[in-house]
Amino acid sequence: MSTIVVKAARLRSGLVLPYAEAGGPEGVPVVFVHGLGDSWWMFEPILRQLPAALHGYAPTQRGHGDAERPPDGYGPSDFADDLVEFLDAVGIRRAVLVGASSGGVAARLVAGSHPDRVAGLVLAGVPATLADKPVATALGKKVQNLGDPVPRAFVEELLGGLTARPLGRGLLATIAEENLKVPARVWRETMRGLLETDLAATLRGILVPTLVLWGDADSILPRADQQRILDTVFDARLVVYEGAGHALYWEEPERLVQDVAAFAAEVLPDRPDRPDRPDRPDRPDRPDGDAPGRAGTSPPPGGRAGPQVSGSQVSGPQV
């Protein structure tokens, strides 16, 4: 079991985002990006199982969980900008991005606009588009009518349709509590941003290796939707999780960790920033996760992370 430590990163914009960190300090940096309503806690079952070969980071996005809640900035491009600033703040020069559900939209925006920062992209239950999804349109209408406090019944109904198999009650309760922290205005603005953005267009121009993970019992995303990703992204391949629903990362966390670890080993097989490389004995140590980008790129702008809060191993629900 990997130890989970919770810290806080101050972005160049001044926004402070909590994030969880786990895995091996010298492992390949992997950044997990959550979707609408969630927080870093949605990745707790995955972070606990990270091998030493991976160094996982899971930031909570603005407006969600215990992150700060600015008055605006809840479109996909805003979350993508925050993600780039997060990489800068924690000293990650190049990483594997793992986007879950709508979190994959921000992740793929960064992959398309900052390929020097992204070694590989993993899309787990991520829509190619929402324009043709009646369930997304219906959710948008429900969200627009939300008020504070957000009703528990709304959250429980939403979560109930994301998996094909029962989840552990502890995990489900934790995720529900995190969803209930999100103000109604953040639900509304984030959902509006997803529905009003041409999500299919965000798939164009992605040239980094891409792994698409999809459960064939997904009640939201049909196989044809995932095929659209494969047809648009230059270097993409699909792995099907038989019997898993939309939130396959909750149903099969062990398998997802294995798939991400194998993918990370492919796209970053030999990190050139490793100080213990025998062919670079004079290389000064760099902060963990700080790997150079592609040839001809410059170091990212911005300073290091601001105040960080560390703790002992996080106690949480098991799957």
Coordinates of C-alpha atoms in Angstrom, one line a residue:
M1 CA 0.0 0.0 0.0
S2 CA 1.3 3.4 -1.0
T3 CA 1.3 6.2 1.5
I4 CA -0.8 9.2 0.5
V5 CA 0.3 12.7 1.6
V6 CA -1.9 15.7 1.1
K7 CA -0.3 19.0 0.2
A8 CA -1.3 22.4 -1.3
A9 CA 0.1 24.1 -4.4
R10 CA -0.2 27.8 -5.0
L11 CA -0.5 28.6 -8.7
R12 CA 0.9 31.6 -10.4
S13 CA -2.6 33.0 -10.6
G14 CA -2.6 32.9 -6.7
L15 CA -5.2 30.1 -6.6
V16 CA -4.4 27.4 -4.0
L17 CA -5.3 23.8 -4.9
P18 CA -5.0 20.8 -2.5
Y19 CA -3.5 17.7 -4.0
A20 CA -2.6 14.2 -3.0
E21 CA 0.7 12.6 -3.7
A22 CA 1.7 8.9 -3.5
G23 CA 4.0 6.3 -5.1
G24 CA 7.7 6.3 -5.4
P25 CA 9.7 9.6 -5.2
E26 CA 11.8 8.6 -8.2
G27 CA 8.9 7.2 -10.2
V28 CA 7.5 8.5 -13.4
P29 CA 5.3 11.5 -12.7
V30 CA 1.6 10.7 -13.3
V31 CA -1.0 13.4 -12.8
F32 CA -4.6 12.3 -12.2
V33 CA -7.3 14.7 -13.3
H34 CA -10.8 14.3 -11.8
G35 CA -14.1 15.3 -13.4
L36 CA -17.3 17.3 -12.5
G37 CA -18.2 17.2 -8.8
D38 CA -15.2 15.2 -7.6
S39 CA -11.9 15.9 -5.9
W40 CA -8.6 14.1 -5.4
W41 CA -10.4 11.6 -3.2
M42 CA -11.9 9.9 -6.2
F43 CA -8.4 8.5 -6.9
E44 CA -7.8 7.3 -3.4
P45 CA -8.2 3.6 -4.3
I46 CA -5.7 4.1 -7.2
L47 CA -3.2 6.2 -5.3
R48 CA -3.0 3.6 -2.5
Q49 CA -1.9 1.0 -5.1
L50 CA 0.7 2.9 -7.0
P51 CA 4.0 1.0 -7.4
A52 CA 7.3 2.7 -6.8
A53 CA 7.7 3.0 -10.5
L54 CA 5.1 5.8 -10.5
H55 CA 4.9 9.1 -8.6
G56 CA 1.3 10.1 -8.5
Y57 CA -0.2 13.5 -8.1
A58 CA -4.0 14.2 -7.9
P59 CA -5.0 17.9 -7.7
T60 CA -8.4 19.0 -6.7
Q61 CA -9.7 21.4 -9.3
R62 CA -10.9 25.0 -8.5
G63 CA -14.3 25.1 -7.0
H64 CA -14.3 21.4 -6.0
G65 CA -13.6 19.6 -2.7
D66 CA -11.5 21.8 -0.4
A67 CA -10.0 23.9 -3.2
E68 CA -10.5 27.6 -3.4
R69 CA -13.7 28.8 -5.2
P70 CA -13.0 31.9 -7.4
P71 CA -16.1 33.7 -8.7
D72 CA -15.6 32.6 -12.2
G73 CA -13.3 30.5 -14.5
Y74 CA -15.1 27.1 -14.8
G75 CA -14.8 26.4 -18.5
P76 CA -12.6 23.5 -19.8
S77 CA -9.9 25.9 -20.9
D78 CA -9.8 27.4 -17.3
F79 CA -9.2 24.0 -15.8
A80 CA -6.6 23.2 -18.4
D81 CA -4.7 26.4 -17.6
D82 CA -4.8 25.5 -13.9
L83 CA -3.4 22.1 -14.8
V84 CA -0.4 23.6 -16.6
E85 CA 0.2 25.9 -13.6
F86 CA 0.0 23.0 -11.3
L87 CA 2.7 21.2 -13.2
D88 CA 4.9 24.3 -12.8
A89 CA 4.1 24.7 -9.1
V90 CA 5.1 21.2 -8.1
G91 CA 8.1 21.1 -10.4
I92 CA 6.9 18.6 -13.0
R93 CA 8.5 19.2 -16.4
R94 CA 6.9 16.3 -18.2
A95 CA 4.3 13.8 -17.1
V96 CA 1.7 11.3 -18.0
L97 CA -1.8 12.8 -17.6
V98 CA -4.7 10.5 -16.6
G99 CA -8.1 12.2 -17.2
A100 CA -11.2 10.6 -15.6
S101 CA -14.6 11.3 -17.2
S102 CA -14.9 15.0 -17.9
G103 CA -11.4 15.5 -16.3
G104 CA -10.1 14.1 -19.5
V105 CA -11.2 17.2 -21.4
A106 CA -8.8 19.4 -19.5
A107 CA -6.1 16.8 -19.8
R108 CA -6.4 16.5 -23.5
L109 CA -6.5 20.3 -23.9
V110 CA -3.1 20.4 -22.2
A111 CA -1.8 17.5 -24.3
G112 CA -2.8 19.3 -27.4
S113 CA -1.5 22.8 -26.4
H114 CA 1.6 21.8 -24.4
P115 CA 2.9 18.5 -25.9
D116 CA 6.3 19.2 -24.5
R117 CA 4.8 18.8 -21.0
V118 CA 2.9 15.6 -21.7
A119 CA 4.7 12.3 -22.3
G120 CA 1.4 10.4 -22.7
L121 CA -2.3 10.8 -22.2
V122 CA -4.7 8.3 -20.6
L123 CA -8.4 8.9 -21.1
A124 CA -10.5 6.8 -18.7
G125 CA -14.2 6.9 -19.4
V126 CA -13.8 10.3 -21.3
P127 CA -16.4 11.5 -23.8
A128 CA -15.4 12.4 -27.3
T129 CA -18.4 14.7 -27.4
L130 CA -21.5 15.5 -25.3
A131 CA -23.4 17.0 -28.1
D132 CA -25.1 13.7 -28.9
K133 CA -25.6 12.4 -25.4
P134 CA -29.2 12.8 -24.1
V135 CA -28.0 11.9 -20.6
A136 CA -25.6 14.9 -20.6
T137 CA -28.4 17.2 -21.8
A138 CA -30.7 16.0 -19.1
L139 CA -28.0 16.4 -16.5
G140 CA -27.4 20.0 -17.7
K141 CA -31.0 20.8 -17.1
K142 CA -31.0 19.4 -13.6
V143 CA -27.8 21.2 -12.7
Q144 CA -29.2 24.6 -13.9
N145 CA -32.0 24.2 -11.4
L146 CA -29.7 23.4 -8.4
G147 CA -29.5 25.6 -5.4
D148 CA -27.5 25.6 -2.2
P149 CA -27.3 23.3 -0.3
V150 CA -27.0 20.8 -3.2
P151 CA -29.5 18.0 -2.4
R152 CA -28.0 14.7 -1.4
A153 CA -30.6 12.9 -3.5
F154 CA -29.2 14.6 -6.6
V155 CA -25.6 13.5 -5.8
E156 CA -26.6 9.9 -4.9
E157 CA -28.7 9.6 -8.1
L158 CA -25.8 10.9 -10.2
L159 CA -23.3 8.5 -8.6
G160 CA -25.6 5.6 -8.8
G161 CA -25.6 5.6 -12.6
L162 CA -21.8 5.6 -13.0
T163 CA -20.9 2.0 -12.3
A164 CA -22.2 -1.4 -13.4
R165 CA -21.1 -3.1 -10.2
P166 CA -21.7 -2.2 -6.6
L167 CA -19.0 -0.1 -4.9
G168 CA -17.9 -0.4 -1.3
R169 CA -20.1 1.7 0.9
G170 CA -17.2 3.6 2.4
L171 CA -15.9 4.7 -1.0
L172 CA -19.3 5.7 -2.2
A173 CA -20.0 7.7 0.9
T174 CA -16.7 9.6 0.7
I175 CA -17.3 10.5 -3.0
A176 CA -20.8 11.6 -2.2
E177 CA -19.5 13.9 0.6
E178 CA -16.9 15.4 -1.7
N179 CA -19.6 16.1 -4.3
L180 CA -21.8 17.8 -1.7
K181 CA -18.9 20.3 -1.0
V182 CA -19.3 21.7 -4.5
P183 CA -21.5 24.9 -4.6
A184 CA -24.5 24.9 -6.9
R185 CA -22.9 27.7 -9.0
V186 CA -19.8 25.6 -9.6
W187 CA -22.0 22.7 -10.8
R188 CA -23.8 25.0 -13.1
E189 CA -20.8 26.8 -14.6
T190 CA -18.7 23.7 -15.0
M191 CA -21.6 21.8 -16.7
R192 CA -22.4 24.8 -18.9
G193 CA -18.8 25.0 -20.0
L194 CA -18.8 21.3 -21.0
L195 CA -22.0 21.5 -22.9
E196 CA -21.2 24.8 -24.7
T197 CA -17.6 23.8 -25.7
D198 CA -17.1 21.9 -28.9
L199 CA -15.5 18.9 -27.2
A200 CA -14.9 17.1 -30.5
A201 CA -12.6 19.9 -31.5
T202 CA -10.5 19.4 -28.4
L203 CA -9.4 16.1 -29.8
R204 CA -7.7 17.6 -32.8
G205 CA -3.9 18.3 -32.8
I206 CA -3.1 15.7 -30.0
L207 CA 0.1 14.1 -31.1
V208 CA 1.2 12.4 -27.8
P209 CA 0.7 8.7 -27.3
T210 CA -2.8 8.2 -26.0
L211 CA -4.4 5.2 -24.2
V212 CA -8.2 5.1 -24.2
L213 CA -9.8 3.0 -21.4
W214 CA -13.5 2.3 -21.7
G215 CA -15.9 0.0 -19.9
D216 CA -18.3 -1.9 -22.2
A217 CA -21.1 -1.5 -19.7
D218 CA -20.8 2.3 -19.8
S219 CA -24.4 3.6 -19.9
I220 CA -23.2 7.1 -20.9
L221 CA -20.6 6.5 -23.6
P222 CA -21.2 4.1 -26.4
R223 CA -18.4 2.3 -28.3
A224 CA -19.0 4.6 -31.2
D225 CA -18.1 7.6 -29.1
Q226 CA -14.7 6.1 -28.1
Q227 CA -14.1 5.2 -31.8
R228 CA -14.4 8.9 -32.5
I229 CA -11.4 9.4 -30.2
L230 CA -9.4 6.7 -31.9
D231 CA -10.2 8.1 -35.4
T232 CA -9.2 11.6 -34.4
V233 CA -6.2 11.2 -32.2
F234 CA -3.1 10.2 -34.2
D235 CA -1.5 7.8 -31.8
A236 CA -4.4 6.3 -29.8
R237 CA -5.3 2.8 -28.8
L238 CA -8.3 1.3 -26.9
V239 CA -8.4 -1.1 -24.0
V240 CA -11.8 -2.4 -23.1
Y241 CA -12.8 -3.2 -19.5
E242 CA -15.4 -5.9 -19.9
G243 CA -18.3 -5.6 -17.6
A244 CA -17.2 -2.2 -16.2
G245 CA -19.3 1.0 -16.3
H246 CA -18.5 4.6 -16.9
A247 CA -16.4 4.9 -13.7
L248 CA -14.2 2.0 -14.5
Y249 CA -11.5 3.6 -12.3
W250 CA -13.7 2.8 -9.2
E251 CA -14.6 -0.7 -10.3
E252 CA -11.2 -1.9 -11.4
P253 CA -8.5 0.3 -9.7
E254 CA -5.9 -2.5 -9.7
R255 CA -6.2 -3.1 -13.4
L256 CA -6.1 0.7 -14.1
V257 CA -2.9 1.0 -12.1
Q258 CA -1.3 -1.8 -14.0
D259 CA -2.4 -0.3 -17.4
V260 CA -1.1 3.1 -16.5
A261 CA 2.2 1.7 -15.2
A262 CA 2.7 -0.2 -18.4
F263 CA 1.9 2.8 -20.5
A264 CA 4.1 5.1 -18.5
A265 CA 7.0 2.6 -19.0
E266 CA 6.5 2.8 -22.7
V267 CA 6.3 6.6 -23.1
L268 CA 9.0 7.5 -20.5
P269 CA 11.2 4.4 -20.5
D270 CA 14.3 6.2 -19.3
R271 CA 13.9 9.5 -17.5
P272 CA 16.9 11.6 -18.5
D273 CA 16.7 13.7 -15.3
R274 CA 17.5 10.7 -13.1
P275 CA 20.6 11.8 -11.0
D276 CA 21.7 8.2 -10.7
R277 CA 22.2 7.7 -14.4
P278 CA 25.8 6.4 -14.8
D279 CA 26.3 8.4 -18.0
R280 CA 25.5 11.7 -16.3
P281 CA 27.4 11.6 -13.0
D282 CA 27.8 15.4 -12.9
R283 CA 24.0 16.0 -13.3
P284 CA 22.8 18.1 -10.4
D285 CA 19.8 16.8 -8.5
R286 CA 16.4 18.2 -9.6
P287 CA 13.1 18.2 -7.8
D288 CA 11.2 14.9 -8.2
G289 CA 9.3 14.7 -11.5
D290 CA 11.4 17.4 -13.2
A291 CA 12.2 15.9 -16.6
P292 CA 13.2 17.8 -19.6
G293 CA 10.7 18.2 -22.4
R294 CA 11.3 17.5 -26.1
A295 CA 14.3 18.8 -27.8
G296 CA 14.3 22.6 -28.3
T297 CA 11.9 23.4 -25.5
S298 CA 12.6 25.7 -22.6
P299 CA 12.0 25.3 -18.9
P300 CA 8.4 26.1 -17.8
P301 CA 7.8 29.6 -16.5
G302 CA 6.8 30.3 -12.9
G303 CA 8.1 29.5 -9.5
R304 CA 7.9 26.5 -7.2
A305 CA 4.9 25.6 -5.2
G306 CA 3.8 27.9 -2.4
P307 CA 3.0 26.7 1.1
Q308 CA 2.4 23.0 1.3
V309 CA 0.6 21.0 4.0
S310 CA 1.9 17.5 4.6
G311 CA 0.4 14.8 6.7
S312 CA 0.7 11.2 7.6
Q313 CA -1.0 8.4 5.6
V314 CA -4.5 9.4 4.7
S315 CA -7.2 7.2 6.2
G316 CA -10.0 6.5 3.8
P317 CA -12.4 3.9 2.5
Q318 CA -11.4 0.8 0.7
V319 CA -13.0 -0.5 -2.4

